[in-house]
Short mmCIF file of C-alpha atoms in Angstrom, two decimals:
data_model
loop_
_atom_site.label_atom_id
_atom_site.label_comp_id
_atom_site.label_asym_id
_atom_site.label_seq_id
_atom_site.Cartn_x
_atom_site.Cartn_y
_atom_site.Cartn_z
CA MET D 1 33.22 -7.56 3.28
CA ILE D 2 30.30 -9.15 1.49
CA LEU D 3 27.52 -11.18 3.13
CA LYS D 4 26.04 -13.71 0.70
CA ILE D 5 22.69 -15.31 1.42
CA TYR D 6 21.84 -18.76 0.07
CA GLY D 7 18.52 -20.58 0.10
CA ASN D 8 15.14 -19.81 -1.42
CA GLU D 9 14.12 -16.45 -2.78
CA PHE D 10 10.50 -15.48 -2.12
CA VAL D 11 9.03 -13.24 -4.82
CA ALA D 12 5.41 -12.20 -4.44
CA SER D 13 3.24 -9.42 -5.79
CA ALA D 14 -0.36 -8.38 -6.01
CA HIS D 15 -2.05 -6.20 -8.60
CA ASP D 16 -5.53 -4.81 -7.90
CA ILE D 17 -8.13 -5.44 -10.60
CA ASP D 18 -11.67 -4.17 -10.96
CA SER D 19 -14.85 -6.28 -11.14
CA LYS D 20 -14.93 -6.21 -14.95
CA GLN D 21 -11.33 -7.49 -15.16
CA LEU D 22 -12.17 -10.16 -12.57
CA THR D 23 -15.04 -11.44 -14.73
CA GLN D 24 -12.92 -11.42 -17.89
CA LEU D 25 -10.01 -13.26 -16.28
CA GLY D 26 -11.97 -16.03 -14.57
CA ASN D 27 -10.49 -18.10 -11.75
CA ASN D 28 -7.26 -19.50 -13.20
CA PRO D 29 -5.84 -17.24 -15.94
CA SER D 30 -2.55 -17.80 -17.72
CA GLN D 31 0.12 -15.13 -17.81
CA ASP D 32 -0.74 -14.51 -21.50
CA GLU D 33 -4.41 -13.93 -20.64
CA ILE D 34 -3.40 -11.48 -17.93
CA MET D 35 -1.03 -9.63 -20.29
CA ASN D 36 -3.74 -9.41 -22.97
CA LEU D 37 -6.26 -7.90 -20.55
CA ILE D 38 -3.80 -5.67 -18.65
CA PRO D 39 -1.09 -4.75 -21.20
CA ASP D 40 1.12 -2.86 -18.71
CA TYR D 41 1.00 -5.64 -16.08
CA ASP D 42 4.43 -6.41 -14.66
CA VAL D 43 4.85 -8.77 -11.69
CA SER D 44 7.67 -6.60 -10.28
CA ASN D 45 5.88 -3.26 -10.69
CA THR D 46 2.31 -3.59 -9.46
CA ASN D 47 -0.29 -1.25 -8.04
CA TYR D 48 -0.55 -3.08 -4.68
CA PHE D 49 2.67 -4.73 -3.40
CA PHE D 50 5.90 -6.42 -4.44
CA ILE D 51 8.26 -8.52 -2.25
CA ASN D 52 11.63 -9.97 -3.22
CA ARG D 53 13.49 -11.31 -0.21
CA PRO D 54 15.18 -14.48 1.10
CA LEU D 55 12.65 -16.98 2.43
CA ILE D 56 13.18 -18.07 6.02
CA ASN D 57 13.34 -21.86 6.09
CA ASP D 58 15.74 -24.69 6.96
CA ILE D 59 18.06 -24.14 3.99
CA LEU D 60 18.68 -20.41 4.59
CA SER D 61 22.43 -19.91 5.14
CA PHE D 62 24.96 -17.10 5.16
CA GLU D 63 28.59 -16.70 4.13
CA VAL D 64 30.84 -13.69 4.66
CA TYR D 65 33.71 -13.03 2.27
CA ASP D 66 36.69 -10.71 2.60
CA GLY D 67 37.66 -10.53 -1.05
CA GLU D 68 37.83 -14.16 -2.17
CA GLU D 69 38.39 -15.53 1.35
CA ASN D 70 35.42 -17.06 3.16
CA VAL D 71 35.67 -15.78 6.76
CA TRP D 72 32.37 -17.06 8.21
CA LYS D 73 29.49 -19.44 7.52
CA GLY D 74 26.33 -19.57 9.59
CA ASN D 75 22.57 -19.51 9.75
CA LEU D 76 19.89 -17.26 11.19
CA ASP D 77 20.39 -18.77 14.67
CA ASP D 78 23.83 -17.11 14.72
CA PHE D 79 22.31 -13.62 14.42
CA THR D 80 21.67 -11.49 17.51
CA ASP D 81 18.02 -10.89 18.34
CA ILE D 82 17.01 -7.44 17.01
CA TYR D 83 15.90 -6.23 20.46
CA ASP D 84 19.17 -7.33 22.10
CA HIS D 85 20.98 -5.73 19.18
CA GLY D 86 19.17 -2.43 19.91
CA ASP D 87 20.35 -2.65 23.52
CA ASN D 88 23.96 -3.14 22.38
CA TYR D 89 23.81 -0.37 19.77
CA PRO D 90 21.47 2.37 21.05
CA GLU D 91 22.07 4.41 17.86
CA ILE D 92 19.87 1.90 16.06
CA MET D 93 16.91 3.18 18.06
CA ASP D 94 17.14 6.45 16.11
CA ILE D 95 16.44 4.68 12.83
CA ASP D 96 12.80 5.13 11.88
CA LEU D 97 10.83 1.89 12.26
CA TRP D 98 14.00 -0.12 12.96
CA ASP D 99 12.00 -2.97 14.45
CA GLU D 100 9.18 -3.04 11.93
CA GLN D 101 9.05 -4.70 8.54
CA ASP D 102 8.11 -2.66 5.51
CA GLU D 103 4.36 -2.87 5.04
CA TYR D 104 3.81 -4.76 1.82
CA GLY D 105 0.21 -5.94 2.04
CA ASP D 106 -1.42 -9.31 2.38
CA ALA D 107 -2.41 -11.99 -0.11
CA VAL D 108 -5.97 -12.22 1.18
CA ALA D 109 -8.92 -10.22 -0.10
CA TRP D 110 -10.30 -7.51 2.18
CA ASP D 111 -12.25 -4.23 1.96
CA GLU D 112 -9.54 -2.08 0.34
CA HIS D 113 -8.32 -4.87 -1.96
CA PRO D 114 -11.36 -7.06 -2.75
CA GLN D 115 -9.85 -8.71 -5.86
CA PHE D 116 -6.35 -8.88 -7.26
CA ILE D 117 -3.91 -10.93 -9.29
CA TYR D 118 -1.50 -12.73 -6.97
CA TYR D 119 1.89 -13.80 -8.30
CA GLU D 120 4.42 -15.91 -6.45
CA GLU D 121 7.68 -17.55 -7.37
CA ILE D 122 10.24 -19.46 -5.37
CA ASN D 123 13.83 -19.56 -6.61
CA LYS D 124 16.86 -21.38 -5.20
CA GLY D 125 20.54 -20.45 -5.02
CA LEU D 126 22.31 -17.22 -4.16
CA VAL D 127 19.32 -15.08 -3.13
CA GLY D 128 20.83 -12.00 -1.54
CA ILE D 129 24.00 -9.96 -1.12
CA VAL D 130 24.77 -7.10 1.27
CA LYS D 131 28.00 -5.18 1.83
CA ILE D 132 29.37 -4.90 5.37
CA ASP D 133 31.83 -2.10 6.15
CA CYS D 134 34.07 -3.50 8.89
CA GLU D 135 37.67 -4.51 9.54
CA ASN D 136 37.04 -7.69 11.55
CA PHE D 137 33.72 -9.41 11.01
CA ASP D 138 31.84 -10.53 14.14
CA PRO D 139 28.60 -12.51 13.57
CA GLU D 140 27.30 -11.36 16.96
CA LYS D 141 27.01 -7.85 15.47
CA LEU D 142 24.44 -9.08 12.90
CA SER D 143 20.70 -8.85 13.44
CA CYS D 144 17.67 -8.87 11.21
CA VAL D 145 14.03 -7.91 10.94
CA CYS D 146 11.78 -10.61 9.53
CA GLY D 147 8.60 -10.07 7.58
CA SER D 148 5.69 -12.29 6.69
CA LEU D 149 2.91 -12.38 4.13
CA GLU D 150 -0.53 -13.50 5.19
CA LYS D 151 -2.10 -15.93 2.74
CA ASP D 152 -5.20 -18.09 3.00
CA ASP D 153 -3.21 -21.31 3.44
CA ASP D 154 0.04 -20.20 5.14
CA GLU D 155 2.16 -17.23 6.17
CA PRO D 156 5.65 -17.37 4.62
CA GLU D 157 8.36 -15.50 6.53
CA PHE D 158 11.18 -13.69 4.81
CA LEU D 159 14.33 -11.77 5.73
CA ASP D 160 13.34 -8.11 5.36
CA LYS D 161 16.22 -6.05 6.83
CA ILE D 162 19.74 -6.84 8.00
CA TYR D 163 21.81 -4.76 10.44
CA TYR D 164 25.50 -4.86 11.28
CA GLU D 165 26.29 -2.91 14.43
CA GLN D 166 24.15 0.24 14.07
CA ASN D 167 24.02 0.15 10.26
CA LEU D 168 21.11 -0.94 8.10
CA LEU D 169 22.73 -2.91 5.26
CA GLN D 170 21.70 -2.24 1.69
CA TRP D 171 20.74 -5.05 -0.68
CA ILE D 172 23.00 -5.31 -3.72
CA PRO D 173 21.27 -6.39 -6.96
CA LEU D 174 22.09 -9.96 -7.97
CA GLU D 175 23.96 -10.43 -11.22
CA ASP D 176 22.58 -13.92 -11.86
CA GLU D 177 19.05 -15.14 -11.28
CA PRO D 178 18.62 -18.06 -8.90
CA LYS D 179 17.06 -21.26 -10.32
CA ASN D 180 13.25 -21.17 -10.45
CA ILE D 181 11.50 -23.87 -8.41
CA SER D 182 7.86 -22.79 -8.73
CA THR D 183 5.67 -20.05 -10.17
CA LEU D 184 2.04 -19.28 -9.38
CA PHE D 185 -0.52 -16.88 -10.83
CA SER D 186 -3.93 -16.78 -9.18
CA ILE D 187 -6.92 -14.53 -8.73
CA ILE D 188 -7.76 -13.66 -5.12
CA SER D 189 -11.30 -12.44 -4.50
#
């Protein structure tokens, strides 16, 4: 079975820069200016953090398919709370950091990361796929771990990990890119 996730994709990354690069880039550089100053810069392969996960908001929805047949549609409210899930499937407690998000970083300047290039894009459409190994799908056997990214003006939440029964589901790369809604490059210092 395949679980397809629809909604907005949250892509964010940060790339540390030194004081000289900060001065050369100024406050609002274009992507071309960044690429000229840092030739190996790649928004998806940075020296600080990279996130690419479904954004948690009102349009986030899920569909499960058995081959071509749609067997379930729902939203995040249909998932079992991760702590209740751990009670139902004690094996999950053996998974390292089962209840913690991966530590990505924050999009605010602090001692260890005083200045960096922040990149963010929001895309819409099919934003995630995971494979579920089961005979009869039961949405009550789904749970998730959510993550968030601290920013100066808000703290977007995203779907970080998904479990079915005691299994951590693996993200399958998307074949088609979702439609871009917005893109942002900024210098945080």
